[in-house]
Short mmCIF file of C-alpha atoms and ligand atoms in Angstrom, two decimals:
data_model
loop_
_atom_site.label_atom_id
_atom_site.label_comp_id
_atom_site.label_asym_id
_atom_site.label_seq_id
_atom_site.Cartn_x
_atom_site.Cartn_y
_atom_site.Cartn_z
CA MET A 1 -7.19 -26.09 13.46
CA ALA A 2 -3.73 -26.33 14.31
CA MET A 3 -2.87 -30.06 13.51
CA ASP A 4 -0.29 -32.33 15.79
CA VAL A 5 0.62 -35.29 13.18
CA HIS A 6 1.60 -37.30 16.09
CA ASP A 7 -2.33 -37.02 17.34
CA LEU A 8 -3.20 -38.85 14.23
CA TYR A 9 -1.47 -41.50 15.19
CA ASP A 10 -0.48 -43.54 18.53
CA ALA A 11 1.71 -46.37 17.82
CA ASP A 12 2.03 -47.67 21.06
CA THR A 13 -1.66 -48.10 20.92
CA ALA A 14 -2.55 -48.87 17.86
CA VAL A 15 -5.13 -46.10 17.68
CA LEU A 16 -6.31 -44.40 14.80
CA SER A 17 -7.73 -40.90 14.08
CA PRO A 18 -10.34 -40.79 10.66
CA ARG A 19 -9.15 -37.48 10.52
CA VAL A 20 -6.52 -38.85 8.32
CA PHE A 21 -8.96 -40.12 5.20
CA VAL A 22 -10.44 -37.04 4.95
CA ASP A 23 -8.92 -33.80 6.21
CA ASP A 24 -7.04 -31.58 3.22
CA GLN A 25 -4.50 -30.61 5.95
CA VAL A 26 -3.41 -34.12 6.04
CA PHE A 27 -3.65 -34.46 2.35
CA ASP A 28 -1.25 -31.44 1.82
CA LEU A 29 0.94 -32.47 4.27
CA GLU A 30 1.12 -35.91 2.32
CA MET A 31 1.49 -34.15 -1.07
CA GLU A 32 4.39 -31.58 0.44
CA ARG A 33 6.38 -33.88 2.72
CA LEU A 34 5.63 -37.61 1.45
CA PHE A 35 5.04 -37.63 -1.94
CA THR A 36 8.26 -35.33 -2.86
CA ARG A 37 10.34 -37.51 -0.89
CA CYS A 38 9.84 -40.89 -1.57
CA TRP A 39 11.01 -43.08 -3.75
CA LEU A 40 6.92 -43.69 -6.09
CA PHE A 41 6.94 -45.99 -8.86
CA LEU A 42 6.26 -44.89 -12.68
CA CYS A 43 5.26 -47.11 -14.66
CA PRO A 44 6.89 -50.56 -16.42
CA GLU A 45 9.43 -49.29 -18.24
CA GLN A 46 7.59 -52.31 -20.94
CA GLN A 47 5.30 -49.14 -20.95
CA ILE A 48 7.74 -46.71 -23.58
CA PRO A 49 10.04 -49.44 -25.66
CA ASN A 50 11.19 -46.90 -28.02
CA PRO A 51 12.92 -43.63 -28.33
CA GLY A 52 10.32 -41.06 -28.17
CA ASP A 53 7.65 -43.23 -26.30
CA PHE A 54 6.27 -41.42 -23.54
CA PHE A 55 3.98 -42.17 -20.54
CA VAL A 56 2.62 -39.70 -18.17
CA THR A 57 2.71 -41.04 -14.76
CA GLN A 58 1.82 -39.14 -11.38
CA MET A 59 3.83 -38.39 -8.24
CA GLY A 60 1.57 -37.20 -5.50
CA SER A 61 -0.32 -34.31 -6.75
CA ASP A 62 1.89 -33.69 -10.03
CA ARG A 63 2.16 -35.01 -13.24
CA VAL A 64 5.48 -36.34 -14.33
CA ILE A 65 6.33 -37.29 -18.42
CA VAL A 66 8.24 -40.57 -18.68
CA VAL A 67 10.41 -40.52 -21.87
CA ARG A 68 12.42 -42.84 -23.69
CA GLN A 69 15.55 -41.14 -25.00
CA ARG A 70 17.22 -41.19 -28.11
CA ASP A 71 19.78 -43.26 -26.66
CA GLY A 72 17.74 -45.79 -25.16
CA SER A 73 18.54 -44.35 -21.05
CA ILE A 74 14.92 -42.45 -19.20
CA LYS A 75 13.96 -39.40 -18.31
CA ALA A 76 11.22 -38.19 -16.21
CA LEU A 77 9.72 -34.69 -16.46
CA LEU A 78 7.69 -32.14 -14.89
CA ASN A 79 4.57 -32.29 -17.12
CA GLN A 80 4.65 -28.35 -17.23
CA CYS A 81 5.61 -25.18 -19.65
CA ARG A 82 7.85 -22.70 -17.82
CA HIS A 83 6.02 -19.86 -19.63
CA ARG A 84 3.01 -20.40 -17.55
CA SER A 85 2.90 -23.77 -16.58
CA SER A 86 0.27 -24.89 -18.90
CA GLU A 87 0.46 -29.09 -19.53
CA LEU A 88 3.34 -29.94 -21.98
CA THR A 89 1.12 -32.96 -23.18
CA LEU A 90 -2.28 -33.28 -23.08
CA GLU A 91 -2.04 -36.82 -24.02
CA SER A 92 -1.59 -39.95 -21.06
CA CYS A 93 1.01 -41.37 -23.78
CA GLY A 94 2.46 -41.52 -27.38
CA ASN A 95 5.69 -41.28 -29.10
CA THR A 96 6.84 -38.04 -30.22
CA ARG A 97 10.52 -35.93 -30.83
CA THR A 98 9.57 -32.54 -29.39
CA PHE A 99 6.55 -31.63 -26.72
CA THR A 100 5.18 -28.51 -27.98
CA CYS A 101 3.15 -26.48 -25.33
CA PRO A 102 -0.41 -26.51 -26.64
CA TYR A 103 -1.10 -22.96 -25.17
CA HIS A 104 1.91 -20.13 -26.77
CA GLY A 105 3.93 -22.93 -28.42
CA TRP A 106 7.01 -23.49 -26.51
CA THR A 107 8.73 -26.05 -27.69
CA TYR A 108 11.26 -28.93 -25.36
CA ASP A 109 13.18 -31.86 -26.53
CA LEU A 110 13.16 -35.27 -25.56
CA ALA A 111 15.67 -34.60 -22.73
CA GLY A 112 13.55 -31.10 -21.76
CA ASN A 113 15.49 -28.70 -23.17
CA LEU A 114 13.95 -25.42 -24.45
CA ARG A 115 14.20 -25.58 -28.09
CA ARG A 116 11.75 -23.38 -29.84
CA MET A 117 10.09 -20.23 -28.89
CA PRO A 118 7.66 -18.81 -31.20
CA HIS A 119 8.88 -15.41 -32.92
CA GLU A 120 12.74 -16.04 -32.26
CA GLY A 121 14.45 -13.31 -34.46
CA GLU A 122 11.98 -11.20 -34.34
CA GLY A 123 14.08 -9.29 -31.22
CA ILE A 124 10.39 -9.83 -28.39
CA VAL A 125 12.28 -13.14 -26.71
CA ASP A 126 15.65 -13.43 -28.09
CA HIS A 127 17.14 -11.52 -24.53
CA ILE A 128 15.79 -15.04 -23.01
CA ASP A 129 18.48 -17.62 -22.26
CA LYS A 130 16.85 -20.86 -22.94
CA SER A 131 19.36 -22.99 -21.12
CA GLN A 132 17.82 -21.52 -18.03
CA TRP A 133 13.95 -22.72 -18.29
CA GLY A 134 14.15 -26.40 -19.87
CA CYS A 135 11.76 -28.19 -17.79
CA ILE A 136 12.29 -29.46 -14.07
CA GLU A 137 13.60 -33.14 -14.54
CA VAL A 138 12.77 -35.93 -11.53
CA PRO A 139 16.87 -36.46 -10.21
CA ARG A 140 16.70 -40.13 -9.75
CA LEU A 141 15.53 -42.61 -11.48
CA SER A 142 15.91 -46.22 -10.89
CA SER A 143 14.40 -49.53 -11.63
CA TYR A 144 14.01 -52.87 -9.84
CA ARG A 145 13.53 -55.49 -12.54
CA GLY A 146 12.16 -53.62 -15.22
CA LEU A 147 9.76 -51.56 -12.57
CA LEU A 148 10.83 -47.46 -13.12
CA PHE A 149 11.11 -45.55 -10.12
CA GLY A 150 11.49 -41.82 -9.14
CA CYS A 151 12.83 -39.36 -6.09
CA TRP A 152 12.82 -36.29 -6.05
CA ASP A 153 15.14 -35.81 -2.83
CA PRO A 154 18.39 -36.72 -3.83
CA GLU A 155 19.15 -37.30 0.09
CA ALA A 156 16.70 -39.86 0.20
CA PRO A 157 18.18 -43.41 0.22
CA THR A 158 18.64 -45.57 -2.85
CA LEU A 159 15.80 -47.45 -4.42
CA GLU A 160 17.65 -50.79 -3.55
CA GLU A 161 18.10 -49.70 0.25
CA TYR A 162 14.23 -48.03 0.09
CA LEU A 163 12.77 -51.66 -0.61
CA GLY A 164 14.74 -53.31 2.08
CA ASP A 165 13.72 -56.66 2.66
CA ALA A 166 10.25 -55.71 0.65
CA ALA A 167 12.14 -56.64 -2.86
CA TRP A 168 12.48 -60.17 -1.75
CA TYR A 169 8.70 -60.14 -1.36
CA LEU A 170 8.27 -58.40 -4.82
CA ASP A 171 10.46 -61.17 -6.57
CA ILE A 172 7.75 -63.96 -5.51
CA TRP A 173 5.80 -61.87 -8.48
CA CYS A 174 8.15 -60.10 -10.61
CA ASP A 175 10.79 -62.57 -10.84
CA ARG A 176 9.19 -66.35 -10.67
CA PHE A 177 10.40 -67.25 -14.38
CA GLU A 178 13.46 -67.00 -16.37
CA GLY A 179 12.16 -65.13 -18.99
CA GLY A 180 10.27 -62.28 -17.64
CA MET A 181 6.73 -60.86 -16.64
CA GLU A 182 5.12 -59.14 -20.12
CA LEU A 183 3.28 -56.26 -19.79
CA VAL A 184 -0.50 -57.16 -21.52
CA GLY A 185 -2.62 -54.01 -22.42
CA GLY A 186 -1.28 -50.63 -21.21
CA VAL A 187 -2.91 -49.56 -18.30
CA ILE A 188 -6.10 -49.34 -16.93
CA LYS A 189 -7.02 -46.30 -14.89
CA PHE A 190 -10.70 -45.66 -12.64
CA VAL A 191 -11.37 -43.55 -9.93
CA GLY A 192 -12.76 -44.48 -7.03
CA ALA A 193 -14.76 -41.97 -4.16
CA SER A 194 -12.01 -43.15 -1.60
CA ASN A 195 -9.10 -42.00 0.24
CA TRP A 196 -5.64 -43.36 -1.03
CA LYS A 197 -4.23 -45.00 2.29
CA LEU A 198 -7.14 -47.53 2.47
CA GLY A 199 -6.94 -49.51 -0.64
CA ALA A 200 -2.49 -49.35 -0.16
CA GLU A 201 -3.30 -50.77 3.71
CA GLN A 202 -5.74 -53.00 2.77
CA PHE A 203 -3.36 -54.30 0.04
CA ALA A 204 -0.34 -54.79 2.28
CA TRP A 205 -1.81 -57.32 5.15
CA ASP A 206 -5.92 -58.05 4.63
CA ASP A 207 -6.87 -61.45 4.19
CA LEU A 208 -9.62 -61.06 6.34
CA HIS A 209 -11.88 -58.51 4.90
CA ALA A 210 -11.35 -61.26 1.33
CA GLU A 211 -13.91 -63.67 4.28
CA SER A 212 -16.59 -60.67 4.79
CA THR A 213 -16.36 -58.83 1.67
CA HIS A 214 -16.05 -61.24 -0.98
CA PRO A 215 -17.85 -64.49 -1.29
CA ALA A 216 -20.66 -63.39 -3.41
CA SER A 217 -17.59 -62.72 -6.11
CA LEU A 218 -16.16 -65.79 -5.88
CA MET A 219 -19.70 -67.49 -5.83
CA ALA A 220 -20.26 -65.64 -9.07
CA SER A 221 -17.01 -66.80 -10.43
CA MET A 222 -17.78 -70.74 -10.12
CA PRO A 223 -18.46 -73.00 -12.48
CA ALA A 224 -22.21 -74.15 -12.35
CA ASP A 225 -20.76 -77.68 -11.65
CA PHE A 226 -17.80 -76.22 -9.30
CA ASP A 227 -18.42 -78.37 -5.78
CA ILE A 228 -17.46 -75.66 -3.23
CA THR A 229 -17.38 -78.70 -0.24
CA SER A 230 -14.08 -79.65 -1.92
CA PHE A 231 -12.28 -76.73 -0.67
CA ASP A 232 -10.33 -77.51 2.35
CA PHE A 233 -9.99 -73.71 3.56
CA ALA A 234 -8.73 -74.68 6.35
CA ALA A 235 -5.46 -75.88 4.53
CA LEU A 236 -4.64 -72.14 3.75
CA GLU A 237 -1.88 -70.96 5.53
CA GLY A 238 -0.38 -67.30 5.49
CA TRP A 239 1.95 -64.67 6.72
CA CYS A 240 2.32 -60.94 6.46
CA PHE A 241 5.41 -59.56 5.93
CA THR A 242 6.64 -55.76 7.60
CA ASP A 243 9.55 -54.01 8.61
CA GLU A 244 9.97 -50.03 9.44
CA ASN A 245 9.73 -48.87 5.95
CA GLY A 246 6.54 -49.63 5.83
CA HIS A 247 5.70 -51.72 3.32
CA GLY A 248 3.37 -55.33 3.99
CA SER A 249 2.45 -57.85 2.75
CA ILE A 250 0.13 -61.30 2.83
CA ILE A 251 1.47 -64.16 1.38
CA ASN A 252 -1.06 -67.54 1.00
CA SER A 253 0.90 -70.91 0.58
CA SER A 254 -1.09 -73.96 0.23
CA ASP A 255 -0.08 -77.37 -1.31
CA SER A 256 -3.78 -78.24 -1.76
CA LEU A 257 -6.06 -75.67 -3.14
CA ASP A 258 -2.95 -74.30 -5.68
CA VAL A 259 -5.29 -75.32 -8.85
CA PRO A 260 -8.52 -74.85 -7.81
CA LEU A 261 -8.71 -72.01 -6.20
CA LEU A 262 -6.17 -69.75 -8.49
CA SER A 263 -8.48 -71.86 -11.37
CA LEU A 264 -11.87 -69.30 -10.20
CA LEU A 265 -9.52 -66.46 -10.93
CA VAL A 266 -7.53 -66.94 -13.96
CA GLY A 267 -9.22 -70.03 -15.39
CA PRO A 268 -7.79 -73.87 -15.79
CA ASP A 269 -4.96 -72.99 -18.36
CA ALA A 270 -3.14 -70.41 -16.61
CA ALA A 271 -4.09 -72.47 -12.93
CA GLY A 272 -2.18 -75.08 -14.64
CA TYR A 273 0.31 -73.26 -15.69
CA TRP A 274 1.29 -72.21 -12.50
CA ARG A 275 1.04 -75.40 -10.92
CA ASP A 276 3.47 -77.23 -13.56
CA THR A 277 6.10 -74.29 -13.76
CA ARG A 278 6.08 -75.04 -9.81
CA PRO A 279 9.45 -76.26 -9.60
CA GLU A 280 11.19 -74.08 -11.95
CA VAL A 281 10.18 -71.41 -9.41
CA ALA A 282 11.26 -73.17 -6.36
CA GLN A 283 14.42 -74.09 -7.98
CA ARG A 284 14.49 -70.39 -8.58
CA LEU A 285 13.05 -68.74 -5.95
CA GLY A 286 14.17 -71.34 -3.06
CA THR A 287 10.88 -73.62 -1.86
CA ALA A 288 9.56 -71.12 0.56
CA ARG A 289 8.68 -68.51 -2.28
CA GLY A 290 8.20 -71.81 -4.46
CA ARG A 291 5.37 -73.39 -2.04
CA VAL A 292 3.49 -68.84 -2.26
CA LEU A 293 0.53 -69.44 -4.25
CA ALA A 294 -0.96 -66.12 -4.03
CA GLY A 295 -0.73 -62.96 -1.45
CA HIS A 296 -0.57 -59.63 -2.23
CA MET A 297 1.63 -56.58 -0.97
CA THR A 298 2.01 -52.72 -1.06
CA VAL A 299 5.46 -51.10 -1.45
CA PHE A 300 5.28 -47.83 0.97
CA PRO A 301 2.94 -44.92 0.14
CA ASN A 302 1.02 -46.08 -3.17
CA MET A 303 2.30 -49.00 -5.20
CA SER A 304 0.74 -52.64 -4.37
CA VAL A 305 0.91 -56.02 -6.15
CA VAL A 306 -1.65 -58.29 -6.49
CA GLY A 307 0.53 -62.11 -6.84
CA GLY A 308 -1.03 -65.09 -8.40
CA MET A 309 -3.15 -62.74 -10.26
CA ASN A 310 0.26 -60.46 -11.49
CA SER A 311 -1.00 -57.50 -10.98
CA ILE A 312 0.12 -53.83 -9.99
CA ARG A 313 -1.36 -50.78 -9.18
CA MET A 314 -1.30 -47.47 -7.93
CA TRP A 315 -3.21 -45.40 -5.80
CA GLN A 316 -3.59 -42.02 -7.27
CA PRO A 317 -4.21 -39.44 -4.49
CA ILE A 318 -6.56 -36.64 -6.23
CA SER A 319 -7.84 -35.09 -2.80
CA PRO A 320 -9.04 -36.67 0.55
CA ASN A 321 -11.58 -38.07 -0.88
CA GLU A 322 -10.97 -39.33 -4.29
CA THR A 323 -8.14 -41.93 -5.92
CA GLU A 324 -7.56 -42.83 -9.07
CA MET A 325 -6.58 -46.61 -9.56
CA TRP A 326 -4.41 -47.11 -12.20
CA PHE A 327 -3.63 -50.92 -13.10
CA TRP A 328 -1.00 -53.14 -15.05
CA VAL A 329 -1.70 -57.03 -15.77
CA PHE A 330 1.58 -58.92 -16.26
CA VAL A 331 1.76 -62.54 -17.66
CA PRO A 332 4.68 -64.79 -18.22
CA ALA A 333 6.51 -63.63 -21.18
CA ASP A 334 7.65 -67.74 -21.81
CA ALA A 335 3.86 -68.72 -21.52
CA PRO A 336 1.76 -70.16 -24.27
CA GLU A 337 -0.85 -67.55 -26.13
CA LYS A 338 -4.22 -70.07 -24.51
CA VAL A 339 -2.21 -69.24 -20.98
CA LYS A 340 -1.71 -65.67 -21.63
CA ARG A 341 -5.27 -64.48 -22.54
CA SER A 342 -6.93 -66.43 -20.23
CA TRP A 343 -4.18 -64.85 -17.11
CA TYR A 344 -5.25 -61.90 -18.96
CA ARG A 345 -9.28 -62.32 -19.08
CA GLY A 346 -9.08 -63.59 -14.85
CA THR A 347 -7.30 -60.95 -14.01
CA ALA A 348 -9.50 -58.17 -15.61
CA SER A 349 -12.22 -59.28 -14.93
CA SER A 350 -11.66 -60.31 -10.97
CA PHE A 351 -9.41 -56.82 -10.57
CA GLY A 352 -9.69 -53.64 -12.36
CA ALA A 353 -12.18 -51.44 -13.38
CA GLY A 354 -14.31 -54.47 -14.68
CA GLY A 355 -13.69 -56.15 -11.48
CA VAL A 356 -15.93 -58.22 -9.76
CA ILE A 357 -13.84 -58.39 -6.50
CA GLU A 358 -12.57 -54.89 -7.29
CA SER A 359 -16.07 -53.33 -6.68
CA ASP A 360 -16.53 -55.17 -3.71
CA ASP A 361 -13.43 -53.20 -2.56
CA GLY A 362 -14.43 -50.52 -4.32
CA ALA A 363 -17.99 -50.64 -2.21
CA ALA A 364 -16.25 -51.24 1.52
CA TRP A 365 -13.90 -48.14 1.28
CA SER A 366 -16.88 -45.72 -0.64
CA SER A 367 -18.80 -46.38 2.72
CA ILE A 368 -16.03 -45.80 5.22
CA GLN A 369 -16.16 -42.54 3.28
CA ARG A 370 -19.44 -41.66 3.53
CA THR A 371 -19.37 -42.43 6.75
CA LEU A 372 -16.77 -39.63 7.67
CA ARG A 373 -18.93 -36.93 6.07
CA GLY A 374 -20.57 -36.96 9.77
CA ALA A 375 -18.57 -34.60 11.92
CA MET A 376 -18.98 -37.42 14.99
CA ALA A 377 -17.65 -39.28 13.00
CA ARG A 378 -14.83 -38.16 12.16
CA ARG A 379 -13.80 -37.47 16.37
CA THR A 380 -14.00 -41.30 16.52
CA PRO A 381 -11.16 -43.13 17.22
CA LEU A 382 -10.55 -46.17 15.06
CA ASN A 383 -8.77 -49.72 16.81
CA MET A 384 -5.70 -51.21 15.16
CA GLN A 385 -4.86 -53.75 17.50
CA MET A 386 -5.35 -56.51 16.25
CA ALA A 387 -2.44 -59.25 16.19
CA MET A 388 -0.52 -56.45 17.85
CA GLY A 389 3.04 -57.87 18.61
CA HIS A 390 2.66 -61.10 16.99
CA MET A 391 5.46 -59.93 13.86
CA LYS A 392 8.44 -60.59 14.70
CA ASN A 393 12.36 -61.11 13.22
CA GLY A 394 14.27 -63.95 13.01
CA ASN A 395 12.04 -66.98 10.62
CA PRO A 396 13.96 -68.87 9.54
CA ASP A 397 12.12 -68.68 5.95
CA TYR A 398 11.03 -65.23 5.65
CA PRO A 399 12.92 -62.09 5.82
CA GLY A 400 11.56 -59.02 7.75
CA LEU A 401 9.40 -58.77 10.64
CA VAL A 402 7.22 -61.88 10.05
CA SER A 403 3.01 -62.84 11.71
CA LYS A 404 2.56 -65.84 13.13
CA ASN A 405 -0.59 -66.34 10.54
CA ARG A 406 -2.90 -64.98 7.83
CA PHE A 407 -4.46 -62.42 9.97
CA CYS A 408 -2.38 -59.30 11.57
CA GLU A 409 -2.74 -56.27 11.45
CA GLY A 410 1.45 -55.26 12.05
CA PRO A 411 1.89 -54.10 8.76
CA ALA A 412 -0.97 -51.70 8.67
CA ARG A 413 0.64 -50.40 12.27
CA SER A 414 4.05 -50.28 10.12
CA PHE A 415 2.67 -48.38 7.45
CA TYR A 416 1.20 -45.59 9.87
CA GLU A 417 4.59 -45.26 11.92
CA ARG A 418 6.19 -44.44 8.39
CA TRP A 419 4.07 -42.03 7.66
CA VAL A 420 3.94 -40.19 10.59
CA GLU A 421 7.39 -40.13 10.57
CA LEU A 422 7.33 -38.85 6.89
CA LEU A 423 4.69 -35.72 7.40
CA THR A 424 7.12 -35.18 10.56
CA LEU A 425 10.43 -35.07 10.30
CA ASP A 426 13.04 -32.68 8.62
CA ASP A 427 14.74 -34.40 6.35
CA TRP A 428 16.10 -38.48 5.13
CA ALA A 429 18.92 -39.01 8.13
CA GLN A 430 16.02 -37.74 11.25
CA ILE A 431 13.83 -40.21 9.51
CA ASN A 432 16.80 -42.85 8.74
CA ALA A 433 17.58 -42.06 13.19
CA SER A 434 13.78 -42.62 13.18
CA ALA A 435 13.58 -45.78 11.72
CA ALA A 436 16.39 -47.68 13.05
CA LYS A 437 15.06 -46.82 16.21
CA ARG A 438 12.34 -48.89 15.35
CA ALA A 439 13.31 -51.75 13.42
CA GLY A 440 13.11 -54.95 14.21
CA ALA A 441 10.79 -53.91 17.02
CA GLN A 442 7.63 -56.55 16.84
CA ARG A 443 4.18 -55.22 16.13
S1 FES B 1 2.24 -21.62 -21.12
FE1 FES B 1 3.62 -22.74 -22.44
S2 FES B 1 3.97 -21.46 -23.95
FE2 FES B 1 2.63 -20.53 -22.67
FE1 FE2 B 2 -10.30 -57.24 -1.28
#
């Protein structure tokens, strides 16, 4: 069946077709047009500190080896042998001097140059010009605050331009402390039975679902003597951010709830550290960002951050109905060990493979995916109209389009506007021109 992407999301009415979550054609188009042209998060640089360290990451449907070179620089190589496409490494990370293909033994150096083939000098492979058969390299790499991104498209904007105002929001979590953030425990991976966009979109705006989806898990995290009536939830303020690049965030502030609320999730030691370092953060990032208690955000298309809990995640697309979640936890590098442990334990028991909050979200997303096995359900338009037009430029404290309160689907609307642009337009000149027309328009 022929497909017109413009039929899948109508920006004027904010109505979405559920086909975006289940259709093979849509998925293939995303892999071809979106994931090969956007800047994608590859891994924290801390994942590969030493020469020869490598980490196998994913860029859409492609597996890519990120590898530290002898001179300290980083390269990213397609994990594909140029002989018959075997994976060059079957490991997910490690340290090596070369990559030797496990199939017929072609050997590549850390920079991806083909160095050796079996039986050289015996007159069977000596005519092959090795300089022409190196690994395919990701042409553009760039780091933001130690977070490594890659992009296949030489015409794409710089990473800085691509992030735009989202960088200001990222800094709330990545640049809070002079000493920086420290990666703990590598990457946690798990698979969910849902489309990658469900998580990416939820993390861009959705504070609403927490009221219905997460109370049981939060109650379970509370100590037996915890007095829930002491909580004044009305004191929790919040704003959404979005822009024409499809990024989005929800941030919460509260002057009264910070320690009790965070305590539930990361324990009293970490929550106390949060409270005590607030003046330092306010001095470093200004009072607006210094007040922020928690939040989450999505860097378009598939990287998300949970702030307050200090985790970064990728929604790695496997198929329309399957996503691999990759999850990294960070703690303040200068914090005492006790605080770091409390922070890591709290984060990993709330989110990630063993997280109680994570399982709530996973249940909601797989329910959506089950519903959409239905032929009628796939034809039913979905409503994305909450707080339409509430996001505007000009907030004195927060850059980009900002909503009046916590509950606003504007970032989801921006996400799908950007998504349509990427799937339908042929090059970055057209994409930028189209985005420029949408810039500043209320969502
Ligand atoms: S597939 Fe790699 S050497 Fe044959
Ligand atoms: Fe959630």
